[in-house]
Coordinates of C-alpha atoms in Angstrom, one line a residue:
M1 CA -25.4 -24.1 -4.9
G2 CA -26.6 -20.1 -5.8
S3 CA -27.1 -20.8 -9.6
D4 CA -30.6 -20.8 -11.8
A5 CA -31.3 -23.9 -14.2
T6 CA -29.4 -22.4 -16.5
G7 CA -26.1 -23.0 -14.5
V8 CA -25.8 -19.1 -14.7
P9 CA -23.9 -17.6 -11.4
T10 CA -28.0 -15.6 -9.1
M11 CA -27.0 -12.6 -7.9
A12 CA -26.6 -13.9 -4.2
S13 CA -23.7 -16.0 -5.4
S14 CA -22.1 -14.0 -6.7
V15 CA -22.3 -11.3 -3.4
S16 CA -21.4 -14.4 -1.6
R17 CA -18.2 -14.9 -2.9
E18 CA -17.2 -11.2 -3.1
Q19 CA -18.1 -11.1 1.1
Q20 CA -15.7 -14.1 0.7
T21 CA -12.8 -12.2 -1.0
R22 CA -12.7 -9.2 -0.1
P23 CA -10.1 -8.1 3.0
H24 CA -11.1 -7.3 6.7
H25 CA -10.5 -4.7 7.7
R26 CA -10.2 -3.9 11.7
S27 CA -12.4 -1.2 13.0
T28 CA -10.9 2.5 14.2
L29 CA -12.2 2.0 17.3
R30 CA -11.1 -0.9 18.0
G31 CA -7.9 -1.0 16.0
V32 CA -7.2 2.1 19.3
T33 CA -8.6 0.7 22.1
V34 CA -7.9 -2.6 22.5
P35 CA -4.9 -4.2 23.3
T36 CA -3.1 -6.3 21.0
E37 CA -0.6 -7.4 23.5
H38 CA -3.0 -9.8 24.8
G39 CA -0.4 -11.3 27.7
G40 CA 0.3 -7.4 28.7
W41 CA -3.1 -7.9 30.3
G42 CA -1.9 -10.6 33.3
L43 CA 1.5 -8.6 33.6
T44 CA -0.3 -5.9 34.5
S45 CA -3.3 -7.7 36.6
E46 CA 0.1 -9.3 38.0
P47 CA 0.9 -6.7 40.3
V48 CA -2.4 -5.3 41.2
L49 CA -3.3 -8.5 42.6
L50 CA -0.3 -8.5 45.0
G51 CA -0.6 -5.7 45.7
L52 CA -3.8 -6.0 47.3
L53 CA -2.9 -9.0 48.1
V54 CA -0.5 -7.5 50.6
A55 CA -2.3 -4.2 51.6
P56 CA -5.9 -4.1 50.8
S57 CA -7.6 -0.2 51.0
V58 CA -9.9 1.9 49.0
A59 CA -6.5 4.2 47.8
G60 CA -5.2 0.8 46.4
V61 CA -7.9 -0.3 44.7
C62 CA -8.4 2.8 43.0
L63 CA -4.7 2.4 42.1
G64 CA -5.5 -0.8 40.9
L65 CA -7.7 0.5 38.5
A66 CA -5.7 3.4 37.3
A67 CA -2.6 0.7 36.2
I68 CA -6.0 -1.1 34.6
V69 CA -6.8 2.0 32.6
A70 CA -2.9 3.3 31.3
F71 CA -2.8 -0.1 30.5
L72 CA -5.7 1.0 28.2
A73 CA -4.8 4.2 27.1
H74 CA -1.1 2.8 25.4
T75 CA -2.8 1.5 23.4
P76 CA -4.5 4.5 21.6
L77 CA -1.5 6.4 23.2
R78 CA 0.7 4.3 20.8
V79 CA -1.0 4.9 17.5
I80 CA -0.5 8.4 17.5
L81 CA 3.3 8.6 18.9
V82 CA 3.8 6.1 15.4
D83 CA 1.9 8.8 13.1
R84 CA 3.4 11.6 14.7
H85 CA 6.9 9.8 14.4
R86 CA 5.6 8.6 10.0
H87 CA 4.4 12.8 9.5
R88 CA 0.8 11.5 9.4
D89 CA -2.8 12.6 10.4
L90 CA -5.2 9.8 9.4
D91 CA -8.8 8.9 11.0
R92 CA -8.2 6.5 13.1
T93 CA -5.4 9.0 14.9
V94 CA -8.2 11.1 15.2
M95 CA -9.7 8.9 16.7
A96 CA -6.8 7.6 19.3
R97 CA -6.6 11.2 20.0
L98 CA -10.6 11.3 21.3
V99 CA -9.7 7.7 23.8
L100 CA -6.9 8.3 25.5
G101 CA -8.2 12.0 26.1
A102 CA -11.0 10.6 27.9
E103 CA -8.9 7.9 29.7
L104 CA -6.7 9.9 30.7
A105 CA -9.5 12.3 32.6
V106 CA -10.2 8.4 33.7
L107 CA -6.6 8.2 35.2
A108 CA -6.1 11.3 37.0
A109 CA -9.8 10.4 38.8
L110 CA -8.6 7.7 40.3
V111 CA -5.2 8.9 40.9
T112 CA -6.5 11.8 42.7
A113 CA -9.5 9.5 44.2
A114 CA -6.2 7.5 46.1
A115 CA -3.9 10.6 46.6
L116 CA -7.5 12.1 48.9
T117 CA -8.4 8.1 50.1
A118 CA -4.5 6.9 51.0
T119 CA -2.6 7.0 53.9
A120 CA 0.4 8.0 53.4
A121 CA 2.7 9.4 50.4
F122 CA 3.7 6.6 47.8
W123 CA 4.5 8.8 44.7
W124 CA 8.4 7.7 44.6
P125 CA 8.1 4.0 43.0
A126 CA 6.0 6.6 39.3
G127 CA 9.2 8.3 39.5
I128 CA 11.2 5.4 39.2
A129 CA 9.1 4.0 37.1
A130 CA 8.7 6.8 34.8
P131 CA 12.2 6.1 33.3
L132 CA 11.3 2.1 32.3
V133 CA 8.1 3.8 30.7
A134 CA 10.1 6.1 28.8
V135 CA 12.2 3.9 27.0
E136 CA 9.0 1.1 26.4
L137 CA 7.1 4.5 24.9
W138 CA 10.8 5.5 22.4
F139 CA 10.6 1.7 21.0
D140 CA 6.4 2.0 21.0
T141 CA 7.3 5.2 19.4
R142 CA 9.1 3.1 15.6
S143 CA 7.6 0.4 16.2
R144 CA 9.5 -1.5 17.9
S145 CA 7.5 -2.4 20.4
R146 CA 7.7 -6.9 20.1
R147 CA 12.1 -6.2 20.6
L148 CA 12.9 -8.4 24.4
L149 CA 14.2 -4.3 26.3
P150 CA 11.1 -2.7 25.8
E151 CA 9.1 -5.4 26.9
L152 CA 10.7 -5.7 29.9
A153 CA 11.5 -2.5 31.1
G154 CA 7.2 -1.4 30.3
T155 CA 6.7 -4.8 32.3
F156 CA 9.5 -3.3 35.8
G157 CA 7.7 -0.3 35.3
I158 CA 3.7 -1.6 36.0
G159 CA 5.5 -3.7 38.8
S160 CA 5.6 -0.2 40.4
V161 CA 1.8 -0.2 41.0
A162 CA 2.6 -2.7 43.5
A163 CA 4.5 -1.1 45.5
M164 CA 2.8 1.9 45.3
I165 CA -0.6 -0.5 46.6
L166 CA 1.7 -1.2 49.6
L167 CA 2.7 2.3 50.4
A168 CA 0.0 3.6 50.6
A169 CA -1.6 1.5 52.5
G170 CA 1.0 2.1 55.4
H171 CA 3.4 -0.4 54.8
L172 CA 7.2 0.3 54.9
P173 CA 9.0 1.7 51.8
S174 CA 10.8 -1.9 52.3
E175 CA 8.3 -4.2 51.8
A176 CA 7.5 -2.2 49.0
T177 CA 10.5 -2.5 47.4
A178 CA 10.9 -6.2 48.0
V179 CA 7.5 -6.9 46.3
W180 CA 8.6 -5.1 43.2
L181 CA 11.4 -7.0 43.3
I182 CA 10.1 -10.1 43.0
L183 CA 7.9 -9.0 40.5
A184 CA 11.1 -8.2 38.3
A185 CA 12.6 -11.6 38.9
R186 CA 9.5 -13.0 37.5
A187 CA 9.7 -10.7 34.4
T188 CA 12.5 -11.6 33.4
T189 CA 13.0 -14.7 33.5
S190 CA 9.0 -15.4 32.2
I191 CA 9.5 -12.8 29.4
T192 CA 12.3 -14.3 27.7
H193 CA 11.1 -17.7 27.5
V194 CA 7.6 -16.9 26.7
R195 CA 9.8 -15.1 23.7
A196 CA 12.0 -18.7 23.4
Q197 CA 8.6 -20.7 22.8
I198 CA 7.5 -18.2 20.6
A199 CA 10.6 -18.1 18.0
R200 CA 10.1 -21.9 18.0
L201 CA 6.7 -22.1 16.9
H202 CA 7.8 -20.0 14.4
G203 CA 11.3 -22.1 13.3
R204 CA 12.9 -19.3 14.0
P205 CA 16.4 -19.5 16.2
T206 CA 16.5 -18.4 20.5
S207 CA 19.5 -17.6 22.4
A208 CA 20.2 -20.9 25.4
Q209 CA 23.3 -17.9 26.2
L210 CA 20.0 -15.2 26.9
L211 CA 17.7 -17.3 28.2
L212 CA 20.9 -18.3 31.0
A213 CA 21.9 -15.3 31.2
T214 CA 17.9 -14.3 32.6
D215 CA 18.0 -17.1 34.8
V216 CA 20.3 -16.6 36.4
A217 CA 19.4 -12.3 36.3
A218 CA 16.0 -13.6 38.0
L219 CA 17.3 -16.0 40.8
V220 CA 19.7 -12.3 42.0
I221 CA 16.7 -10.2 41.5
A222 CA 15.3 -12.2 43.6
A223 CA 17.5 -12.8 46.3
L224 CA 17.6 -9.3 46.6
A225 CA 14.6 -8.9 47.4
V226 CA 15.0 -11.1 50.0
A227 CA 18.4 -9.7 52.0
V228 CA 15.5 -6.4 51.8
T229 CA 12.9 -8.2 53.6
P230 CA 12.8 -11.1 54.9
G231 CA 8.9 -11.8 54.7
V232 CA 9.1 -11.7 50.6
I233 CA 10.9 -15.9 51.3
A234 CA 7.6 -17.4 49.8
G235 CA 8.5 -15.6 46.2
A236 CA 11.5 -15.7 45.9
V237 CA 11.5 -19.8 46.6
S238 CA 8.1 -19.6 44.2
V239 CA 10.3 -17.2 41.9
A240 CA 12.9 -20.0 41.9
A241 CA 10.6 -22.6 40.8
V242 CA 9.2 -20.7 38.1
V243 CA 12.6 -21.2 36.9
V244 CA 13.1 -24.4 36.8
F245 CA 9.5 -24.8 35.6
Q246 CA 10.0 -23.5 32.8
R247 CA 13.0 -25.2 31.9
V248 CA 11.7 -29.0 32.1
T249 CA 8.0 -27.5 29.9
T250 CA 10.0 -24.8 27.4
R251 CA 12.3 -28.2 25.2
T252 CA 9.1 -28.8 23.4
P253 CA 7.8 -25.8 21.6
A254 CA 3.7 -25.5 23.2
P255 CA 0.7 -23.7 21.4
A256 CA 0.7 -19.9 22.0
K257 CA -2.6 -20.3 24.5
V258 CA -1.1 -23.0 26.2
V259 CA 1.9 -20.7 27.0
G260 CA -0.2 -18.0 28.1
I261 CA -2.2 -20.6 30.7
R262 CA 1.2 -21.8 31.6
Q263 CA 2.2 -18.0 32.5
S264 CA -1.2 -17.1 34.2
V265 CA -1.2 -19.7 36.4
L266 CA 2.7 -19.3 37.0
G267 CA 2.5 -15.6 37.8
L268 CA -0.7 -16.6 40.3
V269 CA 1.8 -18.7 42.6
V270 CA 4.0 -16.1 41.8
C271 CA 1.4 -13.2 43.6
V272 CA -0.2 -15.7 46.0
A273 CA 3.1 -16.4 47.5
T274 CA 4.1 -13.8 48.2
A275 CA 1.7 -12.7 49.4
T276 CA 0.8 -15.1 52.0
G277 CA 5.1 -14.9 53.2
L278 CA 4.6 -11.7 53.3
R279 CA 1.2 -12.3 55.2
L280 CA 2.5 -14.5 58.0
A281 CA 6.4 -13.0 58.2

């Protein structure tokens, strides 16, 4: 057990105990580069996947990669905003600036490549999404990014990537708008249900009225998408199926990993259904 014949602890055992009791510190580089929002990967990849399933193109791939880089850049940007708001300049702040600068350079190159290879203008969804992203960053600055409003605003904003991918490939603005609305409908119901599941896991109260309101809002948004472009009706039906599935499965709390897997599958179903309906229309 790491002691000599007299029962006195050896240096090896002392070092071992010190290592066990020493607090674990996350590396500075990892802290400013690796996103902590595990669900953000799925919410970022869904609009990219949907856009490319409907309208594959070189410009679309560039925009999809740009969306992933933007998601990664959100982590160092948030660090910089928080530290600036708290009037401090730490080692992690310096590292975050370097990482953000490199990621913004890559982002600019990808967007430029998309602009050069696109068959039509694709900028207007970014203009609409900008205020939504600004709302999320305002909450980030004040370390309140886990609230419902910034989560919805950020997800609605990243959904614009699907619309931009369609526009870059020459699709109609109505189709781009409808696809964006389907993604917004899916996010409106799913984010609140996931938050409710996590709250129940930790014994916190949830609002049945909020869940009902967001489910109804999701169905209304999906119906609006169909009104804009009937070709997305399969996507609207899949959103309704998500609402029903969540109502059935969220009656009892599930582990966070299970919730994450379910949401990944549901997001894939919505993307495939929407893309298939549009391509067959």
